[in-house]
């Protein structure tokens, strides 16, 4: 390779780095290298080994009903993943919920070789985030959060994790896309897409920028047989940070509620409403007395930004709102009756029972409503089922009351959504029909 080329490449790379590090030298010419950066941040990434026991599921309905009984069989399992130290003093580690799900033992291994048992501080199934803690006798290195809202397609990325249990591995790429959703991976989706090589075991690991800051938690890949094909997804750092703060403050997620139903801004919809934008979250309906209603949002409005950051889709808005806590004040940029407005909204909470005031469609063709206080059977009422709909095909009928998913009792729509998101294999709805319990197998 010509020395002049190497020199030009080194000058280009030097402009990308904000930290002071001497580049490597070959034949007297500077050669760009990520080695100084990796040496600095890699101690903040840990390997995770888990073990535990999970209930056995089969595709046979009779076996499933046996599983739902009190003597359900269990099967031992073990797994591998990654995590990121985000507080060196207190030993806090962020990873994916699916990495530590059902684990009885969570072993953390540092790059130094030291190992510690971790405890679970909190977790959020809908976003696939878990917060762990270790009591380390050795000084730890933590990774700082970047502002993921400032990411752009084309920004350089570096992934650090534990693929296939090989130990700490580093790959690089770029931000391929932002605001990815509709992947049916989790309930709240607003992923960073990257082409950095990520494989099984990378889950919970770090996606960083060239300043060594955390821009996302690697969580999923799209590829045959679980192998890398250059399409991977990470949960944005801002979303992770917001959820972590809730877990530390409350010990749980107290999710903020805006109080709207909506969808994507399609070209047809934009043309029909005379909109100058082809992105954002279109509001179909505003829940009475909700946070959105009190702030002045109306059906037909288009939300294009939250706290100064553009919103590409309704799913992205939902994910951002879902990572904020109840009582949080936010700023929304809205197109309302052809006028651009900025509205300040204080998010409501689940305790406000906003979801119960307006029927919410969860299963296509079925309209659901939380049971009223004092109703004999607590759960979710099926108040209407459209003919020839997916809900009718599943076997739901008007008058059903959904009381559980598998063995998890549900008393409202939010609990129903959470239980469905957690159910990864065969899903059975426990329903009261004409005062008698029945089960409907969904898959």
PDB file of C-alpha atoms in Angstrom, residues 85-298:
ATOM      1  CA  UNK A  85     -21.043  -0.937  33.392  1.00  0.00           C
ATOM      2  CA  UNK A  86     -22.765   2.459  33.696  1.00  0.00           C
ATOM      3  CA  UNK A  87     -21.861   3.339  37.306  1.00  0.00           C
ATOM      4  CA  UNK A  88     -18.393   2.334  38.511  1.00  0.00           C
ATOM      5  CA  UNK A  89     -18.909   3.403  42.126  1.00  0.00           C
ATOM      6  CA  UNK A  90     -22.169   1.510  42.688  1.00  0.00           C
ATOM      7  CA  UNK A  91     -21.496  -1.370  40.295  1.00  0.00           C
ATOM      8  CA  UNK A  92     -24.565  -0.893  38.085  1.00  0.00           C
ATOM      9  CA  UNK A  93     -24.669  -2.847  34.816  1.00  0.00           C
ATOM     10  CA  UNK A  94     -27.163  -2.523  31.948  1.00  0.00           C
ATOM     11  CA  UNK A  95     -28.100  -5.545  29.814  1.00  0.00           C
ATOM     12  CA  UNK A  96     -31.118  -6.981  27.978  1.00  0.00           C
ATOM     13  CA  UNK A  97     -34.030  -8.451  29.890  1.00  0.00           C
ATOM     14  CA  UNK A  98     -34.009 -11.495  27.619  1.00  0.00           C
ATOM     15  CA  UNK A  99     -30.403 -12.223  28.653  1.00  0.00           C
ATOM     16  CA  UNK A 100     -31.293 -12.703  32.333  1.00  0.00           C
ATOM     17  CA  UNK A 101     -34.923 -13.861  32.010  1.00  0.00           C
ATOM     18  CA  UNK A 102     -35.746 -16.674  34.483  1.00  0.00           C
ATOM     19  CA  UNK A 103     -32.122 -16.802  35.633  1.00  0.00           C
ATOM     20  CA  UNK A 104     -31.370 -18.022  39.160  1.00  0.00           C
ATOM     21  CA  UNK A 105     -27.670 -17.270  38.811  1.00  0.00           C
ATOM     22  CA  UNK A 106     -26.109 -14.304  36.969  1.00  0.00           C
ATOM     23  CA  UNK A 107     -22.309 -14.410  36.765  1.00  0.00           C
ATOM     24  CA  UNK A 108     -20.459 -11.282  35.636  1.00  0.00           C
ATOM     25  CA  UNK A 109     -16.943 -11.614  34.217  1.00  0.00           C
ATOM     26  CA  UNK A 110     -14.773  -8.527  33.825  1.00  0.00           C
ATOM     27  CA  UNK A 111     -12.096  -8.169  31.151  1.00  0.00           C
ATOM     28  CA  UNK A 112      -9.576  -8.479  34.001  1.00  0.00           C
ATOM     29  CA  UNK A 113     -10.841 -12.001  34.652  1.00  0.00           C
ATOM     30  CA  UNK A 114     -12.522 -11.209  37.975  1.00  0.00           C
ATOM     31  CA  UNK A 115     -15.988 -12.728  38.408  1.00  0.00           C
ATOM     32  CA  UNK A 116     -18.937 -11.630  40.547  1.00  0.00           C
ATOM     33  CA  UNK A 117     -22.493 -12.746  41.167  1.00  0.00           C
ATOM     34  CA  UNK A 118     -24.985 -10.053  40.184  1.00  0.00           C
ATOM     35  CA  UNK A 119     -28.378  -9.178  41.599  1.00  0.00           C
ATOM     36  CA  UNK A 120     -31.275  -7.771  39.573  1.00  0.00           C
ATOM     37  CA  UNK A 121     -32.115  -4.191  40.548  1.00  0.00           C
ATOM     38  CA  UNK A 122     -34.988  -3.878  38.084  1.00  0.00           C
ATOM     39  CA  UNK A 123     -36.193  -4.818  34.618  1.00  0.00           C
ATOM     40  CA  UNK A 124     -38.575  -3.723  31.885  1.00  0.00           C
ATOM     41  CA  UNK A 125     -40.014  -6.408  29.652  1.00  0.00           C
ATOM     42  CA  UNK A 126     -41.548  -4.045  27.093  1.00  0.00           C
ATOM     43  CA  UNK A 127     -38.236  -2.371  26.246  1.00  0.00           C
ATOM     44  CA  UNK A 128     -36.039  -5.453  26.932  1.00  0.00           C
ATOM     45  CA  UNK A 129     -33.853  -3.686  29.502  1.00  0.00           C
ATOM     46  CA  UNK A 130     -32.515  -4.992  32.836  1.00  0.00           C
ATOM     47  CA  UNK A 131     -30.403  -3.266  35.487  1.00  0.00           C
ATOM     48  CA  UNK A 132     -27.957  -5.413  37.474  1.00  0.00           C
ATOM     49  CA  UNK A 133     -25.559  -4.666  40.323  1.00  0.00           C
ATOM     50  CA  UNK A 134     -22.309  -6.247  41.507  1.00  0.00           C
ATOM     51  CA  UNK A 135     -20.237  -5.672  44.639  1.00  0.00           C
ATOM     52  CA  UNK A 136     -16.753  -5.477  43.157  1.00  0.00           C
ATOM     53  CA  UNK A 137     -13.608  -5.473  45.254  1.00  0.00           C
ATOM     54  CA  UNK A 138     -11.735  -4.154  42.226  1.00  0.00           C
ATOM     55  CA  UNK A 139     -12.050  -0.611  40.789  1.00  0.00           C
ATOM     56  CA  UNK A 140     -14.525  -0.578  37.913  1.00  0.00           C
ATOM     57  CA  UNK A 141     -14.610   1.435  34.693  1.00  0.00           C
ATOM     58  CA  UNK A 142     -17.966   2.878  33.592  1.00  0.00           C
ATOM     59  CA  UNK A 143     -19.123   4.010  30.176  1.00  0.00           C
ATOM     60  CA  UNK A 144     -20.713   7.434  29.734  1.00  0.00           C
ATOM     61  CA  UNK A 145     -23.968   7.942  27.836  1.00  0.00           C
ATOM     62  CA  UNK A 146     -24.027   9.790  24.528  1.00  0.00           C
ATOM     63  CA  UNK A 147     -27.035  11.825  23.409  1.00  0.00           C
ATOM     64  CA  UNK A 148     -28.496   9.276  20.995  1.00  0.00           C
ATOM     65  CA  UNK A 149     -30.979  11.853  19.671  1.00  0.00           C
ATOM     66  CA  UNK A 150     -28.046  13.495  17.873  1.00  0.00           C
ATOM     67  CA  UNK A 151     -27.129  10.359  15.904  1.00  0.00           C
ATOM     68  CA  UNK A 152     -27.180  10.540  12.130  1.00  0.00           C
ATOM     69  CA  UNK A 153     -27.211   7.852   9.473  1.00  0.00           C
ATOM     70  CA  UNK A 154     -23.598   7.333   8.463  1.00  0.00           C
ATOM     71  CA  UNK A 155     -22.082   7.942  11.915  1.00  0.00           C
ATOM     72  CA  UNK A 156     -19.367   5.423  12.796  1.00  0.00           C
ATOM     73  CA  UNK A 157     -20.225   2.712  15.347  1.00  0.00           C
ATOM     74  CA  UNK A 158     -18.249   0.163  17.351  1.00  0.00           C
ATOM     75  CA  UNK A 159     -19.867  -2.915  18.905  1.00  0.00           C
ATOM     76  CA  UNK A 160     -18.287  -4.633  21.911  1.00  0.00           C
ATOM     77  CA  UNK A 161     -19.659  -7.870  23.337  1.00  0.00           C
ATOM     78  CA  UNK A 162     -19.330 -11.591  23.916  1.00  0.00           C
ATOM     79  CA  UNK A 163     -20.486 -13.345  20.687  1.00  0.00           C
ATOM     80  CA  UNK A 164     -20.944 -17.117  20.978  1.00  0.00           C
ATOM     81  CA  UNK A 165     -19.165 -17.008  24.353  1.00  0.00           C
ATOM     82  CA  UNK A 166     -15.803 -16.351  22.710  1.00  0.00           C
ATOM     83  CA  UNK A 167     -15.010 -13.509  25.088  1.00  0.00           C
ATOM     84  CA  UNK A 168     -14.811  -9.803  24.442  1.00  0.00           C
ATOM     85  CA  UNK A 169     -14.942  -9.070  20.716  1.00  0.00           C
ATOM     86  CA  UNK A 170     -14.882  -5.738  18.866  1.00  0.00           C
ATOM     87  CA  UNK A 171     -16.477  -4.981  15.479  1.00  0.00           C
ATOM     88  CA  UNK A 172     -17.148  -1.720  13.666  1.00  0.00           C
ATOM     89  CA  UNK A 173     -19.585  -0.235  11.177  1.00  0.00           C
ATOM     90  CA  UNK A 174     -21.908   2.721  10.736  1.00  0.00           C
ATOM     91  CA  UNK A 175     -25.418   3.767  11.696  1.00  0.00           C
ATOM     92  CA  UNK A 176     -27.471   2.229   8.882  1.00  0.00           C
ATOM     93  CA  UNK A 177     -30.852   3.642   9.913  1.00  0.00           C
ATOM     94  CA  UNK A 178     -32.652   5.255  12.835  1.00  0.00           C
ATOM     95  CA  UNK A 179     -36.094   4.810  14.364  1.00  0.00           C
ATOM     96  CA  UNK A 180     -36.574   1.222  13.216  1.00  0.00           C
ATOM     97  CA  UNK A 181     -39.841  -0.346  14.419  1.00  0.00           C
ATOM     98  CA  UNK A 182     -42.420  -2.921  13.383  1.00  0.00           C
ATOM     99  CA  UNK A 183     -39.945  -5.769  13.902  1.00  0.00           C
ATOM    100  CA  UNK A 184     -42.131  -7.468  16.533  1.00  0.00           C
ATOM    101  CA  UNK A 185     -39.102  -7.927  18.761  1.00  0.00           C
ATOM    102  CA  UNK A 186     -40.481  -6.036  21.751  1.00  0.00           C
ATOM    103  CA  UNK A 187     -43.462  -3.890  22.693  1.00  0.00           C
ATOM    104  CA  UNK A 188     -41.535  -0.610  22.498  1.00  0.00           C
ATOM    105  CA  UNK A 189     -39.378  -0.312  19.374  1.00  0.00           C
ATOM    106  CA  UNK A 190     -37.295   2.641  18.228  1.00  0.00           C
ATOM    107  CA  UNK A 191     -34.054   0.899  17.272  1.00  0.00           C
ATOM    108  CA  UNK A 192     -30.738   2.085  15.926  1.00  0.00           C
ATOM    109  CA  UNK A 193     -29.788  -0.117  12.962  1.00  0.00           C
ATOM    110  CA  UNK A 194     -26.093  -0.798  12.363  1.00  0.00           C
ATOM    111  CA  UNK A 195     -23.995  -2.985  10.061  1.00  0.00           C
ATOM    112  CA  UNK A 196     -21.382  -3.647  12.759  1.00  0.00           C
ATOM    113  CA  UNK A 197     -21.100  -7.448  13.058  1.00  0.00           C
ATOM    114  CA  UNK A 198     -23.305  -8.593  15.959  1.00  0.00           C
ATOM    115  CA  UNK A 199     -24.079 -12.225  16.759  1.00  0.00           C
ATOM    116  CA  UNK A 200     -25.641 -14.378  19.452  1.00  0.00           C
ATOM    117  CA  UNK A 201     -24.078 -13.421  22.783  1.00  0.00           C
ATOM    118  CA  UNK A 202     -23.679  -9.759  21.836  1.00  0.00           C
ATOM    119  CA  UNK A 203     -27.095  -9.040  23.401  1.00  0.00           C
ATOM    120  CA  UNK A 204     -26.759  -6.469  26.163  1.00  0.00           C
ATOM    121  CA  UNK A 205     -23.371  -5.289  24.902  1.00  0.00           C
ATOM    122  CA  UNK A 206     -22.278  -1.803  23.958  1.00  0.00           C
ATOM    123  CA  UNK A 207     -22.683   0.130  20.733  1.00  0.00           C
ATOM    124  CA  UNK A 208     -20.402   3.163  21.013  1.00  0.00           C
ATOM    125  CA  UNK A 209     -19.293   6.184  19.001  1.00  0.00           C
ATOM    126  CA  UNK A 210     -15.750   7.329  18.225  1.00  0.00           C
ATOM    127  CA  UNK A 211     -15.661   9.282  21.476  1.00  0.00           C
ATOM    128  CA  UNK A 212     -16.078   6.061  23.451  1.00  0.00           C
ATOM    129  CA  UNK A 213     -19.600   6.969  24.567  1.00  0.00           C
ATOM    130  CA  UNK A 214     -22.534   4.569  24.754  1.00  0.00           C
ATOM    131  CA  UNK A 215     -25.017   5.216  21.944  1.00  0.00           C
ATOM    132  CA  UNK A 216     -27.042   1.999  22.317  1.00  0.00           C
ATOM    133  CA  UNK A 217     -27.449  -1.453  23.854  1.00  0.00           C
ATOM    134  CA  UNK A 218     -27.166  -4.192  21.221  1.00  0.00           C
ATOM    135  CA  UNK A 219     -30.298  -6.291  21.399  1.00  0.00           C
ATOM    136  CA  UNK A 220     -31.193  -8.142  18.171  1.00  0.00           C
ATOM    137  CA  UNK A 221     -30.075  -9.186  14.705  1.00  0.00           C
ATOM    138  CA  UNK A 222     -31.879  -9.970  11.493  1.00  0.00           C
ATOM    139  CA  UNK A 223     -30.355 -13.005   9.825  1.00  0.00           C
ATOM    140  CA  UNK A 224     -30.840 -16.686   9.016  1.00  0.00           C
ATOM    141  CA  UNK A 225     -29.961 -19.155  11.783  1.00  0.00           C
ATOM    142  CA  UNK A 226     -29.010 -16.338  14.129  1.00  0.00           C
ATOM    143  CA  UNK A 227     -25.938 -15.359  12.096  1.00  0.00           C
ATOM    144  CA  UNK A 228     -24.746 -11.882  11.182  1.00  0.00           C
ATOM    145  CA  UNK A 229     -25.691 -10.474   7.762  1.00  0.00           C
ATOM    146  CA  UNK A 230     -24.965  -6.842   8.588  1.00  0.00           C
ATOM    147  CA  UNK A 231     -28.397  -5.932   9.989  1.00  0.00           C
ATOM    148  CA  UNK A 232     -28.396  -5.448  13.757  1.00  0.00           C
ATOM    149  CA  UNK A 233     -30.435  -3.369  16.166  1.00  0.00           C
ATOM    150  CA  UNK A 234     -29.655  -1.473  19.360  1.00  0.00           C
ATOM    151  CA  UNK A 235     -31.830   0.277  21.943  1.00  0.00           C
ATOM    152  CA  UNK A 236     -30.946   4.011  21.922  1.00  0.00           C
ATOM    153  CA  UNK A 237     -28.895   5.286  24.866  1.00  0.00           C
ATOM    154  CA  UNK A 238     -31.401   8.007  25.781  1.00  0.00           C
ATOM    155  CA  UNK A 239     -34.168   5.431  26.101  1.00  0.00           C
ATOM    156  CA  UNK A 240     -31.918   3.212  28.238  1.00  0.00           C
ATOM    157  CA  UNK A 241     -30.908   6.129  30.461  1.00  0.00           C
ATOM    158  CA  UNK A 242     -34.512   7.210  31.072  1.00  0.00           C
ATOM    159  CA  UNK A 243     -35.575   3.678  32.010  1.00  0.00           C
ATOM    160  CA  UNK A 244     -32.532   3.169  34.250  1.00  0.00           C
ATOM    161  CA  UNK A 245     -33.313   6.368  36.157  1.00  0.00           C
ATOM    162  CA  UNK A 246     -36.851   5.114  36.804  1.00  0.00           C
ATOM    163  CA  UNK A 247     -35.609   1.747  38.038  1.00  0.00           C
ATOM    164  CA  UNK A 248     -33.178   3.455  40.418  1.00  0.00           C
ATOM    165  CA  UNK A 249     -35.726   5.978  41.672  1.00  0.00           C
ATOM    166  CA  UNK A 250     -38.829   3.807  41.955  1.00  0.00           C
ATOM    167  CA  UNK A 251     -37.572   0.220  41.715  1.00  0.00           C
ATOM    168  CA  UNK A 252     -39.959  -0.208  38.781  1.00  0.00           C
ATOM    169  CA  UNK A 253     -41.063   1.468  35.550  1.00  0.00           C
ATOM    170  CA  UNK A 254     -43.788   4.070  36.057  1.00  0.00           C
ATOM    171  CA  UNK A 255     -44.500   4.609  32.414  1.00  0.00           C
ATOM    172  CA  UNK A 256     -45.825   7.934  31.253  1.00  0.00           C
ATOM    173  CA  UNK A 257     -49.098   7.976  29.306  1.00  0.00           C
ATOM    174  CA  UNK A 258     -49.921  10.587  26.668  1.00  0.00           C
ATOM    175  CA  UNK A 259     -53.480   9.432  26.034  1.00  0.00           C
ATOM    176  CA  UNK A 260     -53.782   9.162  22.254  1.00  0.00           C
ATOM    177  CA  UNK A 261     -54.423   6.564  19.579  1.00  0.00           C
ATOM    178  CA  UNK A 262     -52.765   7.043  16.220  1.00  0.00           C
ATOM    179  CA  UNK A 263     -50.731   5.752  13.333  1.00  0.00           C
ATOM    180  CA  UNK A 264     -48.160   6.599  10.702  1.00  0.00           C
ATOM    181  CA  UNK A 265     -48.280   9.541   8.297  1.00  0.00           C
ATOM    182  CA  UNK A 266     -48.709   7.815   4.923  1.00  0.00           C
ATOM    183  CA  UNK A 267     -48.471   9.635   1.559  1.00  0.00           C
ATOM    184  CA  UNK A 268     -52.208   9.116   1.066  1.00  0.00           C
ATOM    185  CA  UNK A 269     -53.016  10.546   4.492  1.00  0.00           C
ATOM    186  CA  UNK A 270     -50.669  13.508   3.971  1.00  0.00           C
ATOM    187  CA  UNK A 271     -52.385  14.291   0.678  1.00  0.00           C
ATOM    188  CA  UNK A 272     -55.859  13.986   2.159  1.00  0.00           C
ATOM    189  CA  UNK A 273     -55.068  16.385   5.013  1.00  0.00           C
ATOM    190  CA  UNK A 274     -52.914  18.726   2.937  1.00  0.00           C
ATOM    191  CA  UNK A 275     -49.812  18.067   5.052  1.00  0.00           C
ATOM    192  CA  UNK A 276     -46.402  19.339   4.009  1.00  0.00           C
ATOM    193  CA  UNK A 277     -44.627  16.532   5.906  1.00  0.00           C
ATOM    194  CA  UNK A 278     -44.368  12.803   5.165  1.00  0.00           C
ATOM    195  CA  UNK A 279     -43.261  11.772   8.647  1.00  0.00           C
ATOM    196  CA  UNK A 280     -44.560  12.000  12.193  1.00  0.00           C
ATOM    197  CA  UNK A 281     -47.329  10.542  14.348  1.00  0.00           C
ATOM    198  CA  UNK A 282     -50.918  11.098  13.197  1.00  0.00           C
ATOM    199  CA  UNK A 283     -53.501  11.294  16.005  1.00  0.00           C
ATOM    200  CA  UNK A 284     -56.703   9.335  15.379  1.00  0.00           C
ATOM    201  CA  UNK A 285     -58.229   9.868  18.799  1.00  0.00           C
ATOM    202  CA  UNK A 286     -57.509  11.726  22.055  1.00  0.00           C
ATOM    203  CA  UNK A 287     -58.579  10.162  25.348  1.00  0.00           C
ATOM    204  CA  UNK A 288     -60.856  12.507  27.327  1.00  0.00           C
ATOM    205  CA  UNK A 289     -59.189  14.120  30.375  1.00  0.00           C
ATOM    206  CA  UNK A 290     -55.829  12.641  29.386  1.00  0.00           C
ATOM    207  CA  UNK A 291     -52.490  14.460  29.340  1.00  0.00           C
ATOM    208  CA  UNK A 292     -52.888  15.005  25.600  1.00  0.00           C
ATOM    209  CA  UNK A 293     -56.422  16.375  26.020  1.00  0.00           C
ATOM    210  CA  UNK A 294     -55.341  18.790  28.767  1.00  0.00           C
ATOM    211  CA  UNK A 295     -52.451  20.042  26.618  1.00  0.00           C
ATOM    212  CA  UNK A 296     -54.720  20.828  23.662  1.00  0.00           C
ATOM    213  CA  UNK A 297     -53.920  17.959  21.296  1.00  0.00           C
ATOM    214  CA  UNK A 298     -56.744  17.050  18.929  1.00  0.00           C
TER     215      UNK A 298
END
